[in-house]
Coordinates of C-alpha atoms in Angstrom, one line a residue:
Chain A
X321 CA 34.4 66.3 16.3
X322 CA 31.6 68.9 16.3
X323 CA 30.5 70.4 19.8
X324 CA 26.9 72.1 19.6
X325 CA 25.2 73.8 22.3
X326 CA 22.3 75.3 20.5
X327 CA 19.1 73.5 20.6
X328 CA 17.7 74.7 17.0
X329 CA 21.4 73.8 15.6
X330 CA 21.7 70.1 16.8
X331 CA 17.7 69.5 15.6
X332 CA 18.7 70.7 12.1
X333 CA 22.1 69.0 11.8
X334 CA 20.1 65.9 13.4
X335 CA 17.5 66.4 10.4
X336 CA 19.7 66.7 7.9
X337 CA 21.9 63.8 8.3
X338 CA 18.5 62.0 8.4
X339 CA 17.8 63.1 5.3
X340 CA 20.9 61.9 3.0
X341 CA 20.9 58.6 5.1
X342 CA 23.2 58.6 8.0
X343 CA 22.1 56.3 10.9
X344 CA 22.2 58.3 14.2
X345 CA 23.4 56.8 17.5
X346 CA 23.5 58.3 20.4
X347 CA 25.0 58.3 23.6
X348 CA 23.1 60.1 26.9
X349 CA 25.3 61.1 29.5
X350 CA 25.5 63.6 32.3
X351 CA 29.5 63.8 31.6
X352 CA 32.3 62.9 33.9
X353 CA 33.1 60.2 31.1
X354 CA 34.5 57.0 32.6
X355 CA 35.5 53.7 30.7
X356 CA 31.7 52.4 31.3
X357 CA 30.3 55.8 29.4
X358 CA 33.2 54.8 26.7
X359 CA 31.9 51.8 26.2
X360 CA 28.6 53.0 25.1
X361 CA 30.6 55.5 22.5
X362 CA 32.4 52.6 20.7
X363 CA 29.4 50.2 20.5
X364 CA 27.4 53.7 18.9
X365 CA 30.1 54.1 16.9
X366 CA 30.0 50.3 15.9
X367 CA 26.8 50.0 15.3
X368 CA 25.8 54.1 13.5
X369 CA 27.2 56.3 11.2
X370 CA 27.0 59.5 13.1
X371 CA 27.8 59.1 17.1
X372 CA 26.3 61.6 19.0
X373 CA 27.1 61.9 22.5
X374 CA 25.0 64.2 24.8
X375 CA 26.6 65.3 27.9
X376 CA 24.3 67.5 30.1
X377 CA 23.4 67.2 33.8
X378 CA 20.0 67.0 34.3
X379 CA 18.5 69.1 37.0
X380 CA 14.9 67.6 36.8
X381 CA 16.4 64.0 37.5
X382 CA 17.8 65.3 41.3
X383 CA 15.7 65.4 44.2
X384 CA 15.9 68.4 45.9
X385 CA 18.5 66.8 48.6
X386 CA 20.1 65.2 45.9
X387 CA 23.8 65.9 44.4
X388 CA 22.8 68.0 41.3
X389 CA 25.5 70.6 42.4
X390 CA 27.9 68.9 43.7
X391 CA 27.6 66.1 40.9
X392 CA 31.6 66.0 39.2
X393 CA 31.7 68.0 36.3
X394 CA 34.7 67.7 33.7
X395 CA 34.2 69.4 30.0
X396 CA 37.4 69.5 28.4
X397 CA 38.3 66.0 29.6
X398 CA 35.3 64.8 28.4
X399 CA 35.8 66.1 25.3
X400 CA 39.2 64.2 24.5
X401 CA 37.7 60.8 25.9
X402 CA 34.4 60.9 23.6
X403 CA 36.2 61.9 20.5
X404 CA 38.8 59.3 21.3
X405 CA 36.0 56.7 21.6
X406 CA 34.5 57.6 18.4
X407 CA 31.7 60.3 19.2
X408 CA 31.3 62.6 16.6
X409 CA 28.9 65.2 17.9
X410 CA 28.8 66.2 21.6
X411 CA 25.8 68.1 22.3
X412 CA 26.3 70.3 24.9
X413 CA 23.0 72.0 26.0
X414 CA 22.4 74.8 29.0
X415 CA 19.8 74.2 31.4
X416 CA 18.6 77.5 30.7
X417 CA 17.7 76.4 27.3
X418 CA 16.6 72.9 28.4
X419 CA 14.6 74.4 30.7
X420 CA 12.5 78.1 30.3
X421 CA 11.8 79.1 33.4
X422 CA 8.0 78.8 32.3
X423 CA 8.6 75.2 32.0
X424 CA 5.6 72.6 32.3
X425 CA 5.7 69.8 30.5
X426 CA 6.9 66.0 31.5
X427 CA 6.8 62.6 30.4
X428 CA 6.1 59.9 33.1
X429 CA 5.9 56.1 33.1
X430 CA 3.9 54.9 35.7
X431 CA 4.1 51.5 38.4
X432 CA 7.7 50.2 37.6
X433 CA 9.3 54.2 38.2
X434 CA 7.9 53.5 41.9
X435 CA 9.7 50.6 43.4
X436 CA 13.6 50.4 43.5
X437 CA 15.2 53.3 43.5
X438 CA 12.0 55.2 42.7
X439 CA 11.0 54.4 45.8
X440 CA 13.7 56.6 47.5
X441 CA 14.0 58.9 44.3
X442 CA 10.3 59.5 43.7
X443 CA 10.7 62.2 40.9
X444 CA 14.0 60.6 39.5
X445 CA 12.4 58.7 36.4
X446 CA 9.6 61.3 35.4
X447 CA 13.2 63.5 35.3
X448 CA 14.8 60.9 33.6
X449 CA 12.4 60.0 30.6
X450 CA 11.8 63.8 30.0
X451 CA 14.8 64.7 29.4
X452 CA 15.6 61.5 27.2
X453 CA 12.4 62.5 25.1
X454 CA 13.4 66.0 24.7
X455 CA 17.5 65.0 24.0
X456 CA 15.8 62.1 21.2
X457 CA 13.4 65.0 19.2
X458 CA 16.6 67.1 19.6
X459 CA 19.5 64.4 18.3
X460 CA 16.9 62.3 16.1
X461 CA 18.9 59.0 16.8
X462 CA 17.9 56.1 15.0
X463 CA 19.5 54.0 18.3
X464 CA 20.8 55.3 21.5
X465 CA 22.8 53.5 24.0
X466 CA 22.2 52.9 27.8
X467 CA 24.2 50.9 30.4
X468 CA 22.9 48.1 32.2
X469 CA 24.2 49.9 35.4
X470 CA 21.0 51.7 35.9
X471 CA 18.9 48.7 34.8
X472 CA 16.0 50.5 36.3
X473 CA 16.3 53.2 34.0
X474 CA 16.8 51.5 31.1
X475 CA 13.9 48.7 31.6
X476 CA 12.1 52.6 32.1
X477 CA 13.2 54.1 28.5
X478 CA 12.4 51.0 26.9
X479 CA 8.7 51.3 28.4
X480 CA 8.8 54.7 27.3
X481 CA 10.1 54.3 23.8
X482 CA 7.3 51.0 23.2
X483 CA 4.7 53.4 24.3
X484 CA 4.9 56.5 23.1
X485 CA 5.8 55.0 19.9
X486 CA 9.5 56.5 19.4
X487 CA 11.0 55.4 16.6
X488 CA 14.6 54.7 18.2
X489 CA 16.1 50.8 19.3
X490 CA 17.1 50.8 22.4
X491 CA 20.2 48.8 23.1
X492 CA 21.6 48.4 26.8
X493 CA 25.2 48.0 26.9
X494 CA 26.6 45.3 29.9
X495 CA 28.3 47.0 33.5
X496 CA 31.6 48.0 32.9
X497 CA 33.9 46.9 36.7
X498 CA 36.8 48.4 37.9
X499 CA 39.6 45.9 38.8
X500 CA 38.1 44.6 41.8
X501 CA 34.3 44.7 40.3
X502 CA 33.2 47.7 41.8
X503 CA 30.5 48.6 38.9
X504 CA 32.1 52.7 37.4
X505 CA 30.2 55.6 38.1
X506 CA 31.2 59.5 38.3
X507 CA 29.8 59.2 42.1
X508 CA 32.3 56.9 43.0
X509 CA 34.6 60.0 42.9
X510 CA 32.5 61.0 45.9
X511 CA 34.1 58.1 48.0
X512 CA 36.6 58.4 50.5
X513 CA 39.4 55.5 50.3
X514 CA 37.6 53.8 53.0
X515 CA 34.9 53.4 51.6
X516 CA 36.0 53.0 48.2
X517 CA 37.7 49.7 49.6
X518 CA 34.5 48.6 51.3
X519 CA 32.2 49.2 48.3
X520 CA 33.5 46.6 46.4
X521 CA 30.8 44.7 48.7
X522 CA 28.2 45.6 46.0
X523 CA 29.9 43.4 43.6
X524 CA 31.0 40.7 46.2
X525 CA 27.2 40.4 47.4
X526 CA 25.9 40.0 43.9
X527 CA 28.0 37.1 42.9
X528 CA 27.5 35.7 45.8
X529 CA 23.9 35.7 45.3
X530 CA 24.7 34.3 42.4
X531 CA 26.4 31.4 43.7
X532 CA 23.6 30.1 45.9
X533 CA 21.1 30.5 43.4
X534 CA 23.1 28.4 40.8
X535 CA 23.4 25.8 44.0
X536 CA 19.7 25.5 43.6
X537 CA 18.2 28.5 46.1
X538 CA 14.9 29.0 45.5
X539 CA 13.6 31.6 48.5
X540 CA 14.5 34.8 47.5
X541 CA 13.9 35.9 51.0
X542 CA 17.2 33.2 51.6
X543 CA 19.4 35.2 48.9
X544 CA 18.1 38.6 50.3
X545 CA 19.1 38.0 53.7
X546 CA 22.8 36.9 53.1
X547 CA 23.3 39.5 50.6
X548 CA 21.9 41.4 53.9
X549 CA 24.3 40.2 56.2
X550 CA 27.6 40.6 53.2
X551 CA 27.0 44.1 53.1
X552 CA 26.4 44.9 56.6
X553 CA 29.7 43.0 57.4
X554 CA 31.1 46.8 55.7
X555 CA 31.0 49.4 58.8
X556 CA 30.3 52.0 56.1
X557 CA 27.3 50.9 54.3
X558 CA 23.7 52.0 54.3
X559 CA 21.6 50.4 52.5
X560 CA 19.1 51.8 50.7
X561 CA 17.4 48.7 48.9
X562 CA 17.7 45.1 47.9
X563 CA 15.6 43.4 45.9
X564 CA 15.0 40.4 43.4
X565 CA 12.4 41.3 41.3
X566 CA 11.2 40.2 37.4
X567 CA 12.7 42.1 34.6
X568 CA 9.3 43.0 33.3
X569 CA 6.8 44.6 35.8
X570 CA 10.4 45.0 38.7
X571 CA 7.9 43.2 41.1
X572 CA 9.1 41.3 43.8
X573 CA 9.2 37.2 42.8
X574 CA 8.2 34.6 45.2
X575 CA 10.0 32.1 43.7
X576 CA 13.5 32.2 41.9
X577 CA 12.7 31.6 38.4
X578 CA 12.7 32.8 35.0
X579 CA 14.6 36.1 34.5
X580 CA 15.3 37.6 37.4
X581 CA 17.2 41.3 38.2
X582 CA 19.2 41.3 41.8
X583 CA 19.3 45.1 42.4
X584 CA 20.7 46.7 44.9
X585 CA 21.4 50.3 46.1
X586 CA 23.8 51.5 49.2
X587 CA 25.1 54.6 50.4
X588 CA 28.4 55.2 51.3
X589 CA 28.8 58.7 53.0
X590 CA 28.4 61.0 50.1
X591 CA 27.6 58.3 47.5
X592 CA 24.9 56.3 46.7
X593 CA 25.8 53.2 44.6
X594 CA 23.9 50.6 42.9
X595 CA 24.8 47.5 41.1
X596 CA 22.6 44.6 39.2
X597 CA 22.8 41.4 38.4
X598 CA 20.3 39.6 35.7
X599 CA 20.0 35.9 36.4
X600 CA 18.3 33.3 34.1
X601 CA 17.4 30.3 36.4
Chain B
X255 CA -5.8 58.1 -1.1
X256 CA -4.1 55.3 1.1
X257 CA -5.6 53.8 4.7
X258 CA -3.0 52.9 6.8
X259 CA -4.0 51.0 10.4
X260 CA -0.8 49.1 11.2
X261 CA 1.9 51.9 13.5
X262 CA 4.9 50.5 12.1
X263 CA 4.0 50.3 8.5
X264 CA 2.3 54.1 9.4
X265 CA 5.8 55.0 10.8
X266 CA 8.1 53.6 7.9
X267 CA 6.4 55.2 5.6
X268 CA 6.6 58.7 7.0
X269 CA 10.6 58.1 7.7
X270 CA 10.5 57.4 4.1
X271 CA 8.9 60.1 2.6
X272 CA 11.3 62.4 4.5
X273 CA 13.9 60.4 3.8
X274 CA 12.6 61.5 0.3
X275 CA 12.3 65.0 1.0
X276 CA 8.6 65.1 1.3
X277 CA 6.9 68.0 3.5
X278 CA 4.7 66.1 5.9
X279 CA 1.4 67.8 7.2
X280 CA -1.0 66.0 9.6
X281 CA -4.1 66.8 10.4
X282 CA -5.7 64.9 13.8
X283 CA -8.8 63.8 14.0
X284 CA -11.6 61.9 16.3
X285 CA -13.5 61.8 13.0
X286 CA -17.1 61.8 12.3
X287 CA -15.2 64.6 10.0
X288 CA -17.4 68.0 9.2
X289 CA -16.4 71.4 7.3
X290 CA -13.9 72.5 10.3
X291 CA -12.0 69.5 9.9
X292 CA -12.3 69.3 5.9
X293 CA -11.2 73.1 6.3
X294 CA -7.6 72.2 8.5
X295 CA -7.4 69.2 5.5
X296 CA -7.2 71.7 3.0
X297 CA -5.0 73.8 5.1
X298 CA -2.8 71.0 5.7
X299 CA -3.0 70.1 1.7
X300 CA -1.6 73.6 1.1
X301 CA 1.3 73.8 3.3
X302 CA 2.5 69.9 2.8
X303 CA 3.5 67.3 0.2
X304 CA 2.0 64.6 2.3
X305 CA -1.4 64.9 4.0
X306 CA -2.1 62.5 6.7
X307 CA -5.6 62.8 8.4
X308 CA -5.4 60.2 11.3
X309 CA -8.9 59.4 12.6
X310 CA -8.6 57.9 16.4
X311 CA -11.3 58.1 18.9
X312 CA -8.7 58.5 21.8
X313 CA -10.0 56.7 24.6
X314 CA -7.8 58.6 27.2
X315 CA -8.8 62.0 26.6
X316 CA -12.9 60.7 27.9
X317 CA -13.3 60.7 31.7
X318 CA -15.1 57.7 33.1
X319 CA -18.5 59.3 32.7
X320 CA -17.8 61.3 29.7
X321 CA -18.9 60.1 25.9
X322 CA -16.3 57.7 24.3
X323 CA -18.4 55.0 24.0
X324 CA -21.6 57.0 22.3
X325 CA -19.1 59.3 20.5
X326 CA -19.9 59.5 17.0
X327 CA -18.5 57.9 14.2
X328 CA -18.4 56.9 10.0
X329 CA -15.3 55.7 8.6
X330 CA -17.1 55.3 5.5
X331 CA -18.1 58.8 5.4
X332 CA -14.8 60.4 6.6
X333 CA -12.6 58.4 4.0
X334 CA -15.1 60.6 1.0
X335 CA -14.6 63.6 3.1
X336 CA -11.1 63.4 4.0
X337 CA -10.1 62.1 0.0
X338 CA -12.1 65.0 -1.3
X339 CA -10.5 67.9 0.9
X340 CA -7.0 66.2 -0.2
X341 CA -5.9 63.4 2.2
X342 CA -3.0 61.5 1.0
X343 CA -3.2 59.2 3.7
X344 CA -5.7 58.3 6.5
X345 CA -3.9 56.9 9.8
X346 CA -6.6 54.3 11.2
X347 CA -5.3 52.8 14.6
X348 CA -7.2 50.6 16.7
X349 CA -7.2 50.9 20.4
X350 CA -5.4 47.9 21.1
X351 CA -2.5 48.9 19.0
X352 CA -2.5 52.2 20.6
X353 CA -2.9 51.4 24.1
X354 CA -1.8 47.1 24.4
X355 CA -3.1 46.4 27.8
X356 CA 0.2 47.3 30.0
X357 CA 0.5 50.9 28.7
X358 CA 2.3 52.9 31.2
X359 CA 3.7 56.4 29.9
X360 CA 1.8 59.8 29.9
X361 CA 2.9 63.0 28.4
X362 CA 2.0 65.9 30.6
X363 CA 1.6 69.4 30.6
X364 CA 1.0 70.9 34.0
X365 CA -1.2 73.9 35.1
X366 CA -2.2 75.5 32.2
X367 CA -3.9 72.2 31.7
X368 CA -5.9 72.0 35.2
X369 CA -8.1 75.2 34.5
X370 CA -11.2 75.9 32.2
X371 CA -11.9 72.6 30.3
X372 CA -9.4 70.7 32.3
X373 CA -11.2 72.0 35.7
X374 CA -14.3 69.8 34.6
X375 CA -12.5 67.3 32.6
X376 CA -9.6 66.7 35.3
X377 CA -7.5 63.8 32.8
X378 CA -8.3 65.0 29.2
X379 CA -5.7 67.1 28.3
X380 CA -3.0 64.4 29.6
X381 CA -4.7 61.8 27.4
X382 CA -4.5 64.5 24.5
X383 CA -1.1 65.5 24.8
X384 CA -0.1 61.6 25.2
X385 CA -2.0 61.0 21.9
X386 CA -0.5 63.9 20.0
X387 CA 2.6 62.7 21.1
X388 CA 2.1 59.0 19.7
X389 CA 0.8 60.6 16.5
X390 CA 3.5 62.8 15.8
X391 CA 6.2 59.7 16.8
X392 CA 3.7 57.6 14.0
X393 CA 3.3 60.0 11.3
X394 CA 6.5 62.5 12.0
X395 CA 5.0 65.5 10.5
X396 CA 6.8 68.6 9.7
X397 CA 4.0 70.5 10.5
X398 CA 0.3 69.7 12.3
X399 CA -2.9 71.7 12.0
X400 CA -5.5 71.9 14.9
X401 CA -9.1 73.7 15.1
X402 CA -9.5 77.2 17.0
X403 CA -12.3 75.8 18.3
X404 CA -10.8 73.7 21.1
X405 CA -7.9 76.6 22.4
X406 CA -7.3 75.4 25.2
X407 CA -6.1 72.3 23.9
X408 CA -3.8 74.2 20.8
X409 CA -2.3 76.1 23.8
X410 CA -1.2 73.0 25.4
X411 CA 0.0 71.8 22.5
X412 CA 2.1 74.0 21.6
X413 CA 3.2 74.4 25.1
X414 CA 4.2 70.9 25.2
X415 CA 5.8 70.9 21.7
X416 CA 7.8 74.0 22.8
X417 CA 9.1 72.3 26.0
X418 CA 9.7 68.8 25.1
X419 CA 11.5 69.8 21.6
X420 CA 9.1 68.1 19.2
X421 CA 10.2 68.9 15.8
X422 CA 6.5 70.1 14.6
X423 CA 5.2 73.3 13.4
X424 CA 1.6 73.9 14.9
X425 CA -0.7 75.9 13.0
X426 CA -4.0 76.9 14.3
X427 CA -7.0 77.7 12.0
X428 CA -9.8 79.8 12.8
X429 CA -13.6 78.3 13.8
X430 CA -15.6 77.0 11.0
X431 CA -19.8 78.0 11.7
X432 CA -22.9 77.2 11.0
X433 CA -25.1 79.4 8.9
X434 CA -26.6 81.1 12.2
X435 CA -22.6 80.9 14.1
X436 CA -23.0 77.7 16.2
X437 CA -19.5 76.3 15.9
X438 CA -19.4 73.1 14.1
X439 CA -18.4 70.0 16.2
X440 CA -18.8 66.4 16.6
X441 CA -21.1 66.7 19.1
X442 CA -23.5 68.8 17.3
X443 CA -25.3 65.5 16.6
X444 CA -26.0 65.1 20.0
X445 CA -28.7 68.6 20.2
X446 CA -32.3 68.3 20.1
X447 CA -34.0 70.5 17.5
X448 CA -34.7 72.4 20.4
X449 CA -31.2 72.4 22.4
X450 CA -29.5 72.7 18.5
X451 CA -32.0 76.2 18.5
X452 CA -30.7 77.3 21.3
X453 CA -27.2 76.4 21.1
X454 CA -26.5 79.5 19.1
X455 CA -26.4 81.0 22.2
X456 CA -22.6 80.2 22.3
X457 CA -21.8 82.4 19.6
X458 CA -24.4 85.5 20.2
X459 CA -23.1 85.8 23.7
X460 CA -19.0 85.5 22.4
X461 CA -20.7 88.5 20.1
X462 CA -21.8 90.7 22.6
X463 CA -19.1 90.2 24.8
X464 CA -16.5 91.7 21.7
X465 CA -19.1 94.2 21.3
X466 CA -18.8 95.3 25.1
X467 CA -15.5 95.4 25.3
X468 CA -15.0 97.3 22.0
X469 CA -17.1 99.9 23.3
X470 CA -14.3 100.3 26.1
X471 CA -15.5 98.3 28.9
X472 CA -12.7 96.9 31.1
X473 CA -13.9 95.2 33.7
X474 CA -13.7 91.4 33.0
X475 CA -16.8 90.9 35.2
X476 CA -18.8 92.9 33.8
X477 CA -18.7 90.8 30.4
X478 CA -18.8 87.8 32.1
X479 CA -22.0 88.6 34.0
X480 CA -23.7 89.5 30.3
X481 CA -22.4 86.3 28.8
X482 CA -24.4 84.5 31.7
X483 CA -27.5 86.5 31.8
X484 CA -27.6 85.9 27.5
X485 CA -27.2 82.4 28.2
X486 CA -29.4 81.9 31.3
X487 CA -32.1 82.7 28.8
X488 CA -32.2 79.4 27.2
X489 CA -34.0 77.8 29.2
X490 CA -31.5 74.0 28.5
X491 CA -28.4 75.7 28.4
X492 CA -26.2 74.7 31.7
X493 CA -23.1 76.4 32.1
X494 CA -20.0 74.8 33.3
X495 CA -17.8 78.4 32.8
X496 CA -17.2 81.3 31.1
X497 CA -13.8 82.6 31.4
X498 CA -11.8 85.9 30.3
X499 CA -8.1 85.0 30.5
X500 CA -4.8 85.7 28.9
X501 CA -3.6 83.7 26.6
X502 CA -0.1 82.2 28.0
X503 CA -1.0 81.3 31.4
X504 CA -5.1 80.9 31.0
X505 CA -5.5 82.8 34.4
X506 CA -8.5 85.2 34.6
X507 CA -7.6 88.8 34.1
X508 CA -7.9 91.6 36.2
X509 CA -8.4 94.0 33.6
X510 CA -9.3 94.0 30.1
X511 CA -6.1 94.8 28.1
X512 CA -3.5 92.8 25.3
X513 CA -4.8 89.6 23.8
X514 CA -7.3 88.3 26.1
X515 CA -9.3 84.6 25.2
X516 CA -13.1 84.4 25.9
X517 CA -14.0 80.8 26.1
X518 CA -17.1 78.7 27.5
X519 CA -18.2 76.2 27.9
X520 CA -22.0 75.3 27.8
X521 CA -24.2 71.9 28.3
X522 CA -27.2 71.4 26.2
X523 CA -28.7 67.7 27.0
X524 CA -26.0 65.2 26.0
X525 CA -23.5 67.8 24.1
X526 CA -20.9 69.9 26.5
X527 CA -20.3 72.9 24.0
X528 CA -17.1 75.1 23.6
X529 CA -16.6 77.8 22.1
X530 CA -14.3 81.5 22.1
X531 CA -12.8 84.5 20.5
X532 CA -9.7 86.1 20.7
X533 CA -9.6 89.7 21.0
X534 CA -6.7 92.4 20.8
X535 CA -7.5 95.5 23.2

């Protein structure tokens, strides 16, 4: 396993393996590799002949409040877990290089990078899609892999990649759950034991959402309000947002049908979780 | 010389010529081609193995009152042109393939954008930068020419290829005249016998102003206040600016030293004019 930190280097080694016919996958993170980042690796690694895994933390996709500093950082460990799940290539970039400090260019999708967490994160996606079309003209993937735990974000990229006309499949790999469902992320190092017991309630409120729909619940309003009252039940929790919306537009539905996304978004002290659900009723 | 309209067929055929090895050069184009075009397509046919002139009136880069509608154009005429200055391949979008009706996503390049042209044309250089951006995705050049004559716009360019990565040389060739120094454009055709008479005030007054300042003048507002006294002598000339600024940042300098731009921009009738030098002091 190659690790490249220079910019110029992982464009030409990206060019060249284009050139005598590798397929390129790769695999965005901001490091702190868990078993749901893994499970991006091995389906890149499934599906391409050169896995490139990006690990950089992305200052441009914090608010200013946010946890860009504080966010876990864990280089040497993430090094044995990628190459263990099949990554190739870890490009390693510096912010310094990511970002000249005469910086001044961004790529933004509008509407559907304003509700959800948009809404509380309003720079968040113009952070995120920049730095996904500057890490794609830098690893030149033919497919990269996102996880379906940020389903905002990846319902984003693929609006990106459609129009701006990037030449790279999108594929979105399913949540991966801890034992007792809570969806992984790095933050949930952030959470105290308390409240790593209680924010299993994520999970719990989404399949119970899921039960009443498939009992023939209509009103969203219905579903929003006991998922409402689950997660309140946890002296802990804050919630940020919940929300049933369509996969396509993320607007609110009036009615529960079609494909719908259950999203949802709480804090717990330091940590602010979200977990999804996609139902087809 | 092959047309090519459809983006994915445009885009499989430039992965495969590189897949092949071929050195891709693209040169883009609203059309309505003339000898400053023909003059980057021959450019373009020098440096490249592959020439691909894409003709596309970009409907985001005209404000809501601007010209799109009445902007000129001859497919016709540009595929003789374009052929004869050595076009491999003409990219020929439509609209509706470039823009489908829920387009969302914007490239962006911020401040450098929001003076001089893009003071008086607040959302052009955002639809620019969006288009160059689809283009390149489309036709994946290895290197892209663009006209001297619109600097502002190379500037942002290669301001936005620098930040977001792009994989593109940009090479930027000199302003292409008319016999008496009008600068050719597009929107030449719009000028009156009278205005087009006139016009040529552009290029006397970018003239004098080198001529100033080689005789040592330093003060940026002295030349500035010539340029306007030259052109307030033609009687339909209607100045939107003149400028003197440096040529990273496009802010006005204090004093007349390094590589200042002279640009300006000048209404006759229908036609908004541009036009500038570059000097080394």
């Amino acid at each position: 396993m190659d690790i490249i930190e220079n910019l110029k280097l992982m464009q030409e080694t990206a060019d060249s393996l284009r050139r005598v016919g590798k397929k390129i996958g790769v695999v965005p993170t901001m490091g702190y590799l868990h078993e749901g980042h893994l499970s991006l690796i091995r389906k890149a690694r499934h599906l391409s002949d050169v896995v490139i895994t990006t690990i950089f933390v992305n200052p441009t996709q914090f608010g200013p409040a946010e946890d860009f500093k504080s966010y876990p950082r864990s280089f040497a460990q993430d090094q044995r877990l990628a190459k263990a799940a099949g990554t190739d290539i870890i490009f390693y970039p510096t912010s310094e290089n990511m970002y000249p400090p005469d910086y001044l260019t961004y790529v933004e999708v509008d509407k559907i990078t304003q509700v959800l967490c948009g809404a509380s994160r309003p720079t968040h996606f113009r952070g995120v899609t920049t730095v996904v079309t500057k890490l794609f003209n830098l690893t030149k993937p033919h497919l990269a892999i996102f996880g379906q735990k940020d389903a905002q974000q990846a319902l984003v990229i693929r609006r990106m990649v459609r129009d701006l006309n990037m030449d790279v499949e999108i594929i979105v790999a399913p949540i991966v759950r801890e034992a007792d469902g809570l969806a992984m992320s790095s933050r949930n190092v952030y959470l105290t034991p308390e409240e790593r017991r209680q924010a299993v309630v994520l999970y719990h409120s989404l399949q119970q959402a899921q039960k009443i729909i498939e009992g023939g619940e209509k009103d969203p309003q219905i579903v929003i309000d006991k998922i409402t009252e689950l997660i309140r039940q946890q002296p802990l929790a804050q919630i940020d947002y919940i929300a049933l919306v369509d996969t396509e537009k993320l607007k609110p539905v009036s009615k529960i049908q079609g494909e719908i996304l259950i999203a949802e978004a709480v804090k717990f002290g330091k940590a602010r979780l979200i977990d999804n659900i996609i139902l087809n009723v």
